Amino acid sequence: MAIRALVWGENVHEQENAIVREIYPDGMHACIAGALAEDGGITAATATLQEPEHGLSEARLAQADVLLWWGHAAHGDVADEIVTRVQARVWQGMGLIVLHSGHFSKIFRRLMGTPCSLTWREAGERERLWVINPAHPIVEGIGPMIELPNAEMYGEPFAVPEPMETVFVSWYEGGEVFRSGLTWQRGGGRIFYFQPGHEVYPIYHNTQVRQVLRNAVKWAHNPQKWADPDAAPNRPIDAALEPLVEKGPRLHADGEEGLR
Ligand code: ZN
């Protein structure tokens, strides 16, 4: 069965900036979904900020194995209720791929629990994303690096928790470095942050970037979903697998504390 990807796009720059519209006439989200659909094992749908419930209703999220997130100018317009809904789905096992300026999205900051701040510069400079974990499935077929002739610089320090895996480290023409491909797990959900994607450069048309996106969807897909991560049932003493006598300080029915 195909992996069901859902590409969420903020869809603001495409409406306001002629350069972005020329590069992505159908929206960045459509271009990203097109990259995913090049793999017969992935089906890709799209959702945008402007749709009711930002296109992320319970029913739509229930159909998503992996959610991709591109946002930049309107993070604050995403309703907290939807963020909580997406977070619950990640805990249940939905994969999440956070792209470029999604580092400052509510959902990413919520899941990381840290500021997720970084340094940045817009100079159209060269970026080389070095593959530093060549055995990782996310970089299958990528080779030693991805070179982008024009990129927005994102530099360290990147205020995220220590990742599970570091897949890419970027070098920029101006001298900075950045951990540009990182993974985490939150509950049952696998999370990948991938730095490229500034809207005024045709980065999601780059064949290697498109390959990384497909690889990342496959990596983030967790078929072992967790039905209810919030469930925390008590397992009573008399139901323990082995005979068990309760020990330790406690308050007895007669009010006396301690062991008996
Ligand atoms: Zn940017």
XYZ file of C-alpha atoms and ligand atoms in Angstrom:
261
model
C 0.000 0.000 0.000
C 1.292 3.408 -0.951
C 2.513 5.814 1.721
C 0.045 8.711 2.011
C 1.891 12.030 2.177
C 0.170 15.344 2.861
C 2.064 18.506 1.873
C 1.031 21.551 3.881
C 1.862 24.919 2.340
C 1.418 28.313 3.894
C 0.697 29.607 0.357
C 1.324 33.287 1.124
C 4.466 34.212 -0.857
C 2.987 32.585 -3.966
C 0.111 35.067 -3.793
C 2.177 38.156 -3.014
C 5.507 37.757 -4.796
C 5.725 37.561 -8.616
C 9.129 35.837 -8.495
C 7.798 33.053 -6.305
C 4.712 32.708 -8.489
C 6.902 32.388 -11.581
C 9.011 29.640 -9.992
C 6.012 27.877 -8.443
C 2.944 28.744 -10.567
C 0.800 26.150 -8.767
C 2.283 26.888 -5.333
C 5.314 25.466 -3.560
C 3.151 22.754 -1.999
C 2.127 21.513 -5.459
C 5.754 21.361 -6.594
C 6.734 19.396 -3.477
C 3.768 17.036 -3.918
C 4.851 16.533 -7.536
C 8.307 15.509 -6.371
C 6.822 12.922 -4.002
C 4.437 11.525 -6.617
C 7.411 10.686 -8.857
C 7.734 7.639 -6.605
C 5.024 5.080 -7.321
C 5.066 4.077 -3.660
C 3.883 7.503 -2.468
C 0.579 9.315 -2.975
C 0.745 13.052 -2.295
C -2.109 15.402 -1.417
C -1.865 19.083 -0.483
C -3.378 21.370 2.149
C -2.987 25.109 2.699
C -3.354 27.643 5.483
C -6.335 29.289 3.778
C -8.538 26.179 3.758
C -11.023 25.542 6.589
C -9.058 24.155 9.557
C -5.962 24.941 7.425
C -6.784 21.793 5.436
C -5.848 19.732 8.497
C -9.181 18.374 9.699
C -9.268 15.220 11.814
C -10.463 13.329 8.750
C -7.607 14.546 6.541
C -4.955 13.904 9.158
C -6.355 10.407 9.650
C -5.475 9.797 5.988
C -1.895 11.088 6.319
C 1.051 8.808 7.082
C 3.552 11.638 6.689
C 2.953 15.409 6.837
C 5.344 17.875 5.188
C 5.315 21.483 6.461
C 6.423 24.635 4.643
C 5.637 27.921 6.420
C 7.357 31.263 6.790
C 5.343 34.476 6.830
C 2.254 33.387 8.751
C 3.291 30.985 11.525
C 1.182 33.011 13.959
C -1.957 32.507 11.850
C -1.948 28.755 12.447
C -4.583 28.015 15.095
C -3.254 26.495 18.310
C -6.057 23.937 18.216
C -4.753 22.623 14.877
C -1.193 22.544 16.212
C -2.364 20.408 19.128
C -4.170 18.107 16.705
C -1.065 17.672 14.542
C 1.079 17.097 17.625
C -1.268 14.321 18.781
C -1.011 12.674 15.368
C 2.794 12.819 15.480
C 2.743 11.181 18.911
C 0.513 8.488 17.428
C 3.052 7.801 14.687
C 2.502 10.214 11.789
C 5.814 11.271 10.270
C 6.604 14.995 10.058
C 9.023 16.651 7.633
C 9.685 20.293 8.458
C 11.073 22.345 5.597
C 13.229 25.475 5.586
C 11.609 28.304 7.602
C 9.267 25.773 9.188
C 11.937 25.773 11.904
C 9.906 28.621 13.452
C 6.498 26.993 12.970
C 4.352 26.456 16.030
C 4.266 22.688 15.482
C 8.059 22.316 15.235
C 8.750 24.500 18.266
C 6.070 22.639 20.222
C 7.552 19.252 19.392
C 11.138 20.350 20.020
C 10.406 22.277 23.203
C 13.193 24.767 22.413
C 13.333 28.166 20.618
C 14.542 26.639 17.287
C 16.247 29.956 16.511
C 19.186 30.289 14.143
C 21.197 32.936 12.266
C 20.309 33.882 8.690
C 21.238 36.036 5.713
C 19.744 36.601 2.283
C 22.586 37.006 -0.201
C 21.814 34.363 -2.825
C 24.995 32.595 -1.798
C 26.183 29.089 -2.645
C 25.304 26.273 -0.240
C 26.810 22.820 -0.100
C 24.882 20.273 1.913
C 27.420 17.619 2.837
C 26.121 14.116 3.452
C 27.714 13.160 6.743
C 25.679 9.973 7.354
C 26.021 8.217 3.969
C 24.324 4.988 5.118
C 21.150 6.806 6.144
C 18.065 5.998 4.023
C 17.278 9.709 3.634
C 20.406 10.187 1.487
C 20.103 7.075 -0.643
C 21.241 7.973 -4.168
C 22.379 11.487 -3.238
C 26.161 11.079 -3.415
C 28.611 13.099 -1.343
C 26.743 16.433 -1.390
C 24.057 18.663 -2.818
C 25.243 21.976 -4.235
C 22.744 24.826 -4.517
C 23.994 27.866 -6.472
C 21.683 30.256 -4.610
C 20.368 29.776 -1.097
C 19.400 31.656 2.001
C 22.031 31.153 4.697
C 20.873 29.489 7.900
C 23.693 29.328 10.415
C 24.493 27.882 13.805
C 23.712 28.030 16.611
C 20.480 26.201 15.790
C 18.555 26.059 19.082
C 17.095 22.572 18.786
C 17.479 19.565 21.086
C 20.400 17.273 20.299
C 19.079 15.296 17.310
C 18.686 11.551 17.030
C 20.744 11.646 13.818
C 22.579 14.300 11.831
C 22.252 13.580 8.119
C 23.491 16.802 6.466
C 25.827 19.608 7.470
C 25.818 22.688 5.238
C 28.603 25.043 4.248
C 27.818 28.511 2.943
C 29.832 30.810 0.751
C 29.908 33.427 3.477
C 31.613 31.019 5.882
C 28.851 29.746 8.178
C 27.946 26.120 8.806
C 24.568 24.611 9.721
C 23.174 21.216 10.682
C 20.833 21.143 7.687
C 19.340 17.649 7.950
C 18.388 16.375 11.409
C 16.091 13.679 12.797
C 14.166 13.223 16.033
C 11.457 10.906 17.321
C 8.521 12.142 19.377
C 6.211 9.377 20.584
C 5.646 7.141 17.575
C 6.401 9.951 15.118
C 9.616 10.359 13.181
C 10.612 13.954 12.450
C 13.053 15.248 9.821
C 14.119 18.871 9.481
C 15.575 19.810 6.065
C 16.981 23.287 5.540
C 16.739 24.070 1.773
C 13.653 25.806 0.408
C 13.871 29.599 0.395
C 10.957 30.689 -1.766
C 12.708 32.923 -4.325
C 15.074 30.193 -5.553
C 13.906 27.133 -7.552
C 15.145 24.743 -4.853
C 12.211 22.329 -4.959
C 12.906 21.805 -8.667
C 16.406 20.486 -7.826
C 16.512 16.756 -8.586
C 18.607 15.859 -5.525
C 16.390 17.873 -3.192
C 13.365 16.096 -4.670
C 15.055 12.741 -4.060
C 15.734 13.653 -0.425
C 12.054 14.543 0.028
C 10.940 11.152 -1.330
C 13.522 9.313 0.765
C 12.471 11.273 3.849
C 8.796 10.380 3.397
C 9.706 6.692 3.254
C 11.957 7.012 6.308
C 9.357 8.930 8.315
C 6.562 6.480 7.554
C 5.946 4.444 10.700
C 3.530 1.583 10.003
C 3.487 0.698 13.722
C 1.107 3.418 14.807
C 0.319 3.919 18.463
C -3.447 3.926 19.046
C -3.566 6.221 22.071
C -0.275 7.660 23.312
C -2.098 9.539 26.087
C -3.445 6.328 27.627
C -1.696 5.641 30.950
C -3.604 2.719 32.519
C -2.959 1.516 36.055
C -1.831 -2.105 36.328
C -3.131 -3.260 39.727
C -1.034 -5.326 42.101
C -3.419 -8.263 41.995
C -3.161 -8.343 38.194
C 0.670 -8.485 38.160
C 2.115 -11.378 36.157
C 4.079 -12.611 39.167
C 2.711 -12.789 42.726
C 3.467 -9.383 44.199
C 3.303 -8.052 47.753
C 3.123 -4.304 48.034
C 6.115 -2.699 49.761
C 7.212 0.771 50.680
C 5.791 3.735 52.563
C 2.041 4.133 52.245
C -0.880 5.477 54.162
C -2.924 2.619 55.613
C -6.693 2.676 55.949
C -6.296 3.321 59.690
C -4.116 6.371 58.984
C -0.814 4.766 60.019
C 2.118 5.177 57.602
C 4.867 2.711 56.779
C 5.462 -0.981 56.113
C 3.448 -3.747 57.743
Zn 13.735 31.627 3.591
